[in-house]
C-alpha positions as a LaTeX table, in Angstrom:
\begin{tabular}{lrrr}
\hline
Residue & $x$ (\AA) & $y$ (\AA) & $z$ (\AA) \\
\hline
Gly1 & 34.77 & 35.46 & $-77.96$ \\
Asp2 & 32.90 & 38.77 & $-77.93$ \\
Ser3 & 30.19 & 37.43 & $-80.21$ \\
Asp4 & 29.69 & 34.39 & $-77.94$ \\
Gly5 & 29.33 & 36.65 & $-74.88$ \\
Glu6 & 26.80 & 38.84 & $-76.63$ \\
Ala7 & 24.81 & 35.76 & $-77.68$ \\
Ala8 & 24.78 & 34.46 & $-74.12$ \\
Gly9 & 23.84 & 37.84 & $-72.75$ \\
Gly10 & 21.14 & 38.19 & $-75.38$ \\
Gly11 & 19.68 & 34.78 & $-74.36$ \\
Arg12 & 19.44 & 35.82 & $-70.73$ \\
Gly13 & 17.86 & 39.08 & $-71.69$ \\
Gln14 & 15.23 & 37.35 & $-73.79$ \\
Arg15 & 14.27 & 35.04 & $-70.89$ \\
Lys16 & 13.88 & 38.00 & $-68.49$ \\
Lys17 & 11.66 & 39.79 & $-70.99$ \\
Lys18 & 9.45 & 36.72 & $-71.36$ \\
Ala19 & 9.12 & 36.36 & $-67.58$ \\
Ala20 & 8.25 & 40.04 & $-67.21$ \\
Ala21 & 5.66 & 39.74 & $-69.98$ \\
Ala22 & 4.11 & 36.72 & $-68.27$ \\
Asn23 & 3.81 & 38.57 & $-64.97$ \\
Ala24 & 2.40 & 41.64 & $-66.67$ \\
Gly25 & $-0.19$ & 39.43 & $-68.36$ \\
Gly26 & $-2.15$ & 38.73 & $-65.14$ \\
Gly27 & 0.15 & 36.29 & $-63.29$ \\
Lys28 & $-0.41$ & 33.33 & $-65.64$ \\
Arg29 & 1.86 & 30.30 & $-65.85$ \\
Ala30 & 2.51 & 27.88 & $-68.68$ \\
Gly31 & $-0.79$ & 26.48 & $-69.86$ \\
Asn32 & $-2.53$ & 29.80 & $-69.00$ \\
Arg33 & $-3.58$ & 28.54 & $-65.50$ \\
Pro34 & $-4.01$ & 31.42 & $-63.04$ \\
Arg35 & $-2.07$ & 31.43 & $-59.80$ \\
Ala36 & $-4.03$ & 31.33 & $-56.51$ \\
Thr37 & $-3.24$ & 34.49 & $-54.55$ \\
Asp38 & $-3.99$ & 35.48 & $-50.97$ \\
Gly39 & $-5.20$ & 39.00 & $-51.84$ \\
Lys40 & $-1.98$ & 40.60 & $-50.66$ \\
Gly41 & 0.17 & 39.79 & $-53.63$ \\
Gly42 & 1.34 & 36.45 & $-52.22$ \\
Val43 & 0.76 & 33.04 & $-53.78$ \\
Arg44 & $-1.35$ & 30.44 & $-51.95$ \\
Ser45 & $-0.41$ & 26.78 & $-51.94$ \\
Ala46 & $-2.64$ & 24.17 & $-53.60$ \\
Ala47 & $-3.58$ & 22.74 & $-50.18$ \\
Thr48 & $-4.72$ & 26.15 & $-48.96$ \\
Ala49 & $-6.76$ & 26.73 & $-52.09$ \\
Asn50 & $-8.43$ & 23.30 & $-51.80$ \\
Ala51 & $-9.23$ & 23.87 & $-48.13$ \\
Gly52 & $-10.87$ & 27.17 & $-49.01$ \\
Arg53 & $-13.02$ & 25.56 & $-51.67$ \\
Ala54 & $-14.07$ & 22.79 & $-49.27$ \\
Ala55 & $-15.06$ & 25.35 & $-46.61$ \\
Ala56 & $-17.10$ & 27.28 & $-49.14$ \\
Ala57 & $-18.86$ & 24.08 & $-50.21$ \\
Arg58 & $-19.82$ & 23.30 & $-46.61$ \\
Leu59 & $-21.29$ & 26.77 & $-46.17$ \\
Leu60 & $-23.30$ & 26.55 & $-49.38$ \\
Asn61 & $-24.57$ & 23.00 & $-48.69$ \\
Pro62 & $-24.58$ & 22.29 & $-44.90$ \\
Ala63 & $-26.85$ & 19.23 & $-45.23$ \\
Ala64 & $-24.35$ & 17.42 & $-47.43$ \\
Ala65 & $-21.50$ & 18.34 & $-45.09$ \\
Ala66 & $-23.37$ & 16.92 & $-42.07$ \\
Thr67 & $-23.76$ & 13.54 & $-43.75$ \\
Lys68 & $-20.56$ & 11.64 & $-43.03$ \\
Pro69 & $-19.74$ & 8.30 & $-44.62$ \\
Thr70 & $-20.13$ & 5.28 & $-42.38$ \\
Leu71 & $-17.30$ & 2.91 & $-41.48$ \\
Gly72 & $-18.92$ & 0.31 & $-43.73$ \\
Gln73 & $-18.75$ & 2.72 & $-46.66$ \\
Thr74 & $-15.16$ & 3.79 & $-46.12$ \\
His75 & $-13.83$ & 0.36 & $-45.02$ \\
Pro76 & $-16.19$ & $-2.26$ & $-46.44$ \\
His77 & $-13.91$ & $-5.20$ & $-45.56$ \\
Val78 & $-13.48$ & $-4.33$ & $-41.86$ \\
Lys79 & $-15.75$ & $-6.31$ & $-39.52$ \\
Val80 & $-16.60$ & $-4.47$ & $-36.29$ \\
Pro81 & $-17.54$ & $-6.70$ & $-33.29$ \\
Thr82 & $-21.11$ & $-6.41$ & $-32.08$ \\
Lys83 & $-21.54$ & $-4.09$ & $-29.12$ \\
Met84 & $-22.21$ & $-5.78$ & $-25.80$ \\
Ser85 & $-25.48$ & $-3.85$ & $-25.47$ \\
Asp86 & $-26.64$ & $-5.27$ & $-28.83$ \\
Lys87 & $-26.20$ & $-8.89$ & $-27.71$ \\
Thr88 & $-28.89$ & $-10.94$ & $-26.00$ \\
Lys89 & $-28.91$ & $-10.95$ & $-22.20$ \\
Glu90 & $-27.89$ & $-14.60$ & $-22.24$ \\
Glu91 & $-24.83$ & $-13.81$ & $-24.36$ \\
Gln92 & $-23.94$ & $-10.86$ & $-22.13$ \\
Ile93 & $-24.06$ & $-13.03$ & $-19.00$ \\
Met94 & $-21.84$ & $-15.72$ & $-20.50$ \\
Arg95 & $-19.28$ & $-13.23$ & $-21.82$ \\
Cys96 & $-19.13$ & $-11.33$ & $-18.53$ \\
Ala97 & $-18.68$ & $-14.54$ & $-16.52$ \\
Asn98 & $-15.84$ & $-15.49$ & $-18.87$ \\
Arg99 & $-14.08$ & $-12.15$ & $-18.27$ \\
Leu100 & $-14.37$ & $-12.62$ & $-14.50$ \\
Lys101 & $-12.53$ & $-15.96$ & $-14.36$ \\
Pro102 & $-9.17$ & $-14.59$ & $-13.06$ \\
His103 & $-10.88$ & $-12.51$ & $-10.35$ \\
Val104 & $-11.54$ & $-15.02$ & $-7.58$ \\
Thr105 & $-13.13$ & $-12.75$ & $-4.99$ \\
Ala106 & $-15.43$ & $-11.14$ & $-7.56$ \\
Val107 & $-16.66$ & $-14.54$ & $-8.80$ \\
Asp108 & $-17.23$ & $-15.83$ & $-5.26$ \\
Thr109 & $-19.00$ & $-12.65$ & $-4.12$ \\
Leu110 & $-21.33$ & $-12.47$ & $-7.12$ \\
Leu111 & $-22.16$ & $-16.16$ & $-6.80$ \\
Thr112 & $-23.10$ & $-15.65$ & $-3.14$ \\
Val113 & $-25.27$ & $-12.64$ & $-4.05$ \\
Leu114 & $-27.17$ & $-14.47$ & $-6.80$ \\
Met115 & $-27.70$ & $-17.57$ & $-4.72$ \\
Gly116 & $-29.12$ & $-15.39$ & $-1.94$ \\
Val117 & $-31.62$ & $-13.88$ & $-4.40$ \\
Arg118 & $-32.54$ & $-17.35$ & $-5.70$ \\
Asp119 & $-33.11$ & $-18.76$ & $-2.22$ \\
Arg120 & $-34.90$ & $-15.69$ & $-0.76$ \\
Pro121 & $-36.49$ & $-13.81$ & $-3.65$ \\
Gly122 & $-39.01$ & $-12.07$ & $-1.40$ \\
Glu123 & $-36.42$ & $-10.46$ & 0.90 \\
Glu124 & $-35.35$ & $-7.06$ & $-0.39$ \\
Arg125 & $-31.98$ & $-7.00$ & 1.38 \\
Tyr126 & $-30.76$ & $-9.87$ & $-0.80$ \\
Arg127 & $-31.63$ & $-7.89$ & $-3.92$ \\
Lys128 & $-29.58$ & $-4.80$ & $-2.98$ \\
Ile129 & $-25.83$ & $-4.23$ & $-3.29$ \\
Asp130 & $-24.11$ & $-1.30$ & $-1.62$ \\
Arg131 & $-21.54$ & $-0.01$ & $-4.12$ \\
Asn132 & $-19.78$ & 1.91 & $-1.32$ \\
Asn133 & $-19.16$ & $-1.24$ & 0.72 \\
Ala134 & $-15.39$ & $-1.52$ & 1.24 \\
Asn135 & $-15.08$ & $-5.18$ & 0.18 \\
Tyr136 & $-17.34$ & $-4.71$ & $-2.84$ \\
Ala137 & $-15.43$ & $-1.61$ & $-3.94$ \\
Ala138 & $-12.04$ & $-3.31$ & $-3.50$ \\
His139 & $-12.76$ & $-6.69$ & $-5.10$ \\
Val140 & $-15.86$ & $-6.50$ & $-7.32$ \\
Arg141 & $-16.95$ & $-3.06$ & $-8.48$ \\
Asp142 & $-14.13$ & $-2.32$ & $-10.92$ \\
Arg143 & $-13.47$ & $-5.87$ & $-12.11$ \\
Pro144 & $-14.12$ & $-6.28$ & $-15.86$ \\
Gly145 & $-17.58$ & $-7.71$ & $-16.48$ \\
Ala146 & $-18.81$ & $-7.64$ & $-12.87$ \\
Glu147 & $-21.40$ & $-4.88$ & $-13.01$ \\
Asp148 & $-22.16$ & $-5.60$ & $-16.67$ \\
Leu149 & $-23.25$ & $-9.07$ & $-15.58$ \\
Leu150 & $-25.54$ & $-7.61$ & $-12.91$ \\
Ser151 & $-26.94$ & $-5.14$ & $-15.42$ \\
Ala152 & $-27.75$ & $-8.00$ & $-17.82$ \\
Met153 & $-29.70$ & $-9.60$ & $-14.98$ \\
Asn154 & $-31.81$ & $-6.42$ & $-14.63$ \\
Tyr155 & $-30.02$ & $-4.82$ & $-11.68$ \\
Arg156 & $-30.37$ & $-1.04$ & $-11.82$ \\
Arg157 & $-28.15$ & 1.60 & $-10.22$ \\
Ile158 & $-30.03$ & 3.80 & $-7.74$ \\
Arg159 & $-28.59$ & 6.91 & $-6.10$ \\
Ser160 & $-30.33$ & 8.69 & $-3.26$ \\
Thr161 & $-29.53$ & 11.20 & $-0.57$ \\
Ile162 & $-29.39$ & 9.92 & 3.00 \\
Pro163 & $-28.46$ & 11.63 & 6.28 \\
Gly164 & $-24.72$ & 12.16 & 6.23 \\
Gly165 & $-24.09$ & 11.32 & 2.61 \\
Glu166 & $-25.37$ & 9.63 & $-0.54$ \\
Ala167 & $-26.51$ & 6.06 & $-1.06$ \\
Asp168 & $-25.22$ & 4.31 & $-4.18$ \\
Glu169 & $-26.84$ & 0.92 & $-4.72$ \\
Leu170 & $-27.52$ & $-1.72$ & $-7.32$ \\
Arg171 & $-31.07$ & $-3.04$ & $-6.97$ \\
Leu172 & $-32.98$ & $-5.88$ & $-8.53$ \\
Glu173 & $-36.65$ & $-4.99$ & $-8.27$ \\
Arg174 & $-38.91$ & $-7.94$ & $-7.58$ \\
His175 & $-40.89$ & $-7.52$ & $-10.81$ \\
Leu176 & $-37.65$ & $-7.42$ & $-12.85$ \\
Ala177 & $-36.20$ & $-10.63$ & $-11.38$ \\
Asp178 & $-36.01$ & $-13.23$ & $-14.15$ \\
Ala179 & $-35.65$ & $-16.80$ & $-12.89$ \\
Gly180 & $-34.10$ & $-17.96$ & $-16.16$ \\
Leu181 & $-31.41$ & $-15.24$ & $-16.15$ \\
Leu182 & $-30.78$ & $-15.84$ & $-12.45$ \\
Tyr183 & $-30.11$ & $-19.55$ & $-12.91$ \\
Leu184 & $-27.99$ & $-18.87$ & $-16.01$ \\
Gly185 & $-25.85$ & $-16.39$ & $-14.05$ \\
Ile186 & $-25.35$ & $-18.85$ & $-11.21$ \\
Ser187 & $-24.46$ & $-21.65$ & $-13.64$ \\
Ala188 & $-22.00$ & $-19.42$ & $-15.56$ \\
Leu189 & $-20.20$ & $-18.40$ & $-12.36$ \\
Glu190 & $-20.05$ & $-22.00$ & $-11.14$ \\
Gln191 & $-18.44$ & $-22.97$ & $-14.45$ \\
Ala192 & $-15.99$ & $-20.07$ & $-14.06$ \\
Arg193 & $-14.87$ & $-21.57$ & $-10.75$ \\
Leu194 & $-13.78$ & $-24.72$ & $-12.60$ \\
Ser195 & $-11.68$ & $-22.85$ & $-15.17$ \\
Pro196 & $-7.84$ & $-22.96$ & $-15.17$ \\
Glu197 & $-7.74$ & $-19.14$ & $-14.85$ \\
Tyr198 & $-9.83$ & $-19.20$ & $-11.67$ \\
Leu199 & $-7.94$ & $-22.12$ & $-10.13$ \\
Glu200 & $-4.56$ & $-20.53$ & $-10.80$ \\
Ala201 & $-5.70$ & $-17.18$ & $-9.42$ \\
Lys202 & $-7.07$ & $-18.91$ & $-6.31$ \\
Arg203 & $-3.78$ & $-20.75$ & $-5.80$ \\
Leu204 & $-1.93$ & $-17.45$ & $-6.10$ \\
Arg205 & $-4.32$ & $-15.78$ & $-3.65$ \\
Gly206 & $-3.66$ & $-18.56$ & $-1.12$ \\
Phe207 & 0.08 & $-18.13$ & $-1.64$ \\
His208 & $-0.10$ & $-14.40$ & $-0.93$ \\
Ser209 & $-2.13$ & $-15.10$ & 2.18 \\
Glu210 & 0.75 & $-17.29$ & 3.36 \\
Met211 & 3.24 & $-14.57$ & 2.47 \\
Arg212 & 1.33 & $-12.05$ & 4.59 \\
Arg213 & 1.55 & $-14.47$ & 7.51 \\
Ile214 & 5.31 & $-14.90$ & 6.97 \\
Gly215 & 5.67 & $-11.10$ & 6.63 \\
Arg216 & 4.33 & $-10.70$ & 10.17 \\
Met217 & 7.33 & $-12.76$ & 11.32 \\
Asn218 & 9.79 & $-10.17$ & 10.01 \\
Gly219 & 12.44 & $-9.65$ & 12.68 \\
Asp220 & 12.10 & $-5.87$ & 12.53 \\
Ala221 & 8.34 & $-6.13$ & 13.15 \\
Leu222 & 8.78 & $-8.61$ & 16.01 \\
Ala223 & 11.41 & $-6.40$ & 17.63 \\
Ala224 & 8.65 & $-3.94$ & 18.53 \\
Thr225 & 6.29 & $-6.57$ & 20.00 \\
Gly226 & 8.90 & $-8.90$ & 21.43 \\
Met227 & 10.46 & $-12.20$ & 20.30 \\
Ser228 & 10.68 & $-15.37$ & 22.34 \\
Glu229 & 14.11 & $-16.55$ & 23.43 \\
Ser230 & 13.78 & $-19.81$ & 21.50 \\
Asp231 & 12.81 & $-17.97$ & 18.30 \\
Ala232 & 15.70 & $-15.54$ & 18.74 \\
Ala233 & 18.12 & $-18.44$ & 19.23 \\
Val234 & 16.98 & $-20.16$ & 16.02 \\
Arg235 & 17.38 & $-16.97$ & 14.02 \\
Leu236 & 20.83 & $-16.30$ & 15.45 \\
Glu237 & 21.85 & $-19.80$ & 14.39 \\
Phe238 & 20.77 & $-19.02$ & 10.79 \\
Leu239 & 22.64 & $-15.73$ & 10.82 \\
Ser240 & 25.79 & $-17.40$ & 12.12 \\
Gly241 & 25.95 & $-19.29$ & 8.80 \\
Cys242 & 25.60 & $-16.07$ & 6.81 \\
Pro243 & 28.74 & $-14.06$ & 5.87 \\
Arg244 & 29.21 & $-10.54$ & 7.16 \\
Glu245 & 27.62 & $-7.88$ & 4.95 \\
Pro246 & 30.25 & $-6.15$ & 2.78 \\
Pro247 & 30.65 & $-2.37$ & 3.07 \\
Glu248 & 28.92 & 0.01 & 0.68 \\
Gly249 & 30.68 & 0.14 & $-2.69$ \\
Arg250 & 31.51 & $-3.55$ & $-2.64$ \\
Gly251 & 29.38 & $-6.48$ & $-3.73$ \\
Ala252 & 25.77 & $-6.13$ & $-4.90$ \\
Val253 & 22.44 & $-5.41$ & $-3.18$ \\
Val254 & 20.04 & $-8.37$ & $-3.03$ \\
Thr255 & 16.35 & $-7.51$ & $-2.43$ \\
Val256 & 13.76 & $-10.20$ & $-1.70$ \\
Phe257 & 10.00 & $-9.65$ & $-1.95$ \\
Leu258 & 7.48 & $-12.04$ & $-0.42$ \\
Gly259 & 5.01 & $-12.75$ & $-3.23$ \\
Glu260 & 4.54 & $-10.43$ & $-6.18$ \\
Glu261 & 5.95 & $-6.97$ & $-5.69$ \\
Ser262 & 2.60 & $-5.43$ & $-6.65$ \\
Glu263 & 0.98 & $-7.10$ & $-3.60$ \\
Arg264 & 3.09 & $-4.97$ & $-1.24$ \\
Val265 & 3.00 & $-7.59$ & 1.53 \\
Pro266 & 3.54 & $-5.83$ & 4.89 \\
Gly267 & 7.00 & $-6.77$ & 6.15 \\
Gly268 & 7.59 & $-8.61$ & 2.88 \\
Arg269 & 10.67 & $-6.76$ & 1.67 \\
Val270 & 14.22 & $-7.29$ & 2.96 \\
Ser271 & 17.50 & $-6.13$ & 1.46 \\
Arg272 & 21.26 & $-6.35$ & 2.10 \\
Arg273 & 24.59 & $-6.53$ & 0.24 \\
Phe274 & 26.37 & $-9.75$ & $-0.73$ \\
Asp275 & 29.84 & $-10.36$ & $-2.15$ \\
Gly276 & 30.30 & $-11.98$ & $-5.55$ \\
Asp277 & 31.53 & $-15.28$ & $-4.04$ \\
Asp278 & 28.59 & $-15.63$ & $-1.63$ \\
Thr279 & 26.27 & $-18.56$ & $-2.37$ \\
Leu280 & 22.52 & $-19.21$ & $-2.51$ \\
Glu281 & 22.87 & $-21.05$ & 0.79 \\
Asp282 & 24.17 & $-17.83$ & 2.32 \\
Val283 & 21.02 & $-16.05$ & 1.09 \\
Met284 & 18.85 & $-18.84$ & 2.57 \\
Asn285 & 20.54 & $-18.44$ & 5.95 \\
Trp286 & 19.97 & $-14.69$ & 5.80 \\
Leu287 & 16.23 & $-15.22$ & 5.09 \\
Gly288 & 16.07 & $-17.67$ & 8.00 \\
Gly289 & 17.50 & $-14.96$ & 10.23 \\
Cys290 & 14.93 & $-12.44$ & 8.93 \\
Tyr291 & 11.79 & $-14.62$ & 9.03 \\
Gly292 & 12.54 & $-17.79$ & 10.96 \\
Pro293 & 12.96 & $-21.39$ & 9.78 \\
Glu294 & 9.68 & $-21.91$ & 7.85 \\
Leu295 & 10.58 & $-19.77$ & 4.82 \\
Pro296 & 13.97 & $-21.37$ & 3.97 \\
Glu297 & 12.63 & $-24.88$ & 4.69 \\
Arg298 & 9.69 & $-24.51$ & 2.26 \\
Leu299 & 11.94 & $-22.88$ & $-0.33$ \\
Arg300 & 14.40 & $-25.77$ & $-0.13$ \\
Gly301 & 11.54 & $-28.24$ & $-0.41$ \\
Gly302 & 10.28 & $-26.57$ & $-3.61$ \\
Glu303 & 6.86 & $-25.79$ & $-2.17$ \\
Trp304 & 7.42 & $-22.03$ & $-2.56$ \\
\hline
\end{tabular}
């Protein structure tokens, strides 16, 4: 047993001596490769050493470092779409008109503008667009493709200082007006008005116009301006067929929006609690009490 212990102890001692000899021999590992040190006795990682060599290479050869590989060199099989500015003006006009299809007011406004220029090319006021105009800013200016289309037709943005503020306009100078581009723009917008996207958006716009009209019939809004006796009687009749609202903590809250919630129709949000055994007819009677007979009648008929 003693001889085995001495042999084991001797083996450990030999390994320690070899490690000490390796460290004393200049910090070399197996294969005689030197360790990278940080100058303070510590050992640097391979990533740190490689980063240092790369930085030194950039300092010694800045021209080579400034030349970066292109996307085609690094990803030869990736096809990048052509920039809009690199396309022909005709292609730009068609693509912009296509992007505008769901934006009814923008299409209609731009069509009116271009037709005015076509019919009265000599009158400067038809070749200027005020970017600060409230309707233009709300419905055209930020719609995708709107001002890109005008730019393709040679409109230029002009800013100038005027008394009380700054003018911000898009202008089509007479010498830059191109009859071919003008007729192409008009034709592209007329085709956009026949597209399913435009027709659906126009139908939805008409629906929200109706919802704004119904919203003005909200009982709370009419309470301030006054409600006729006959209207009040009709609404009371609807409410008589609606169950009493349960107390808080019982039932569930039902909230109805007129149109899409994002439209924020004035007067177009009503809310109250209903019990679990209340029916859709009870909700219809409640809406009749809130807005009058037109809303429940057109809902029952499937029109809305």
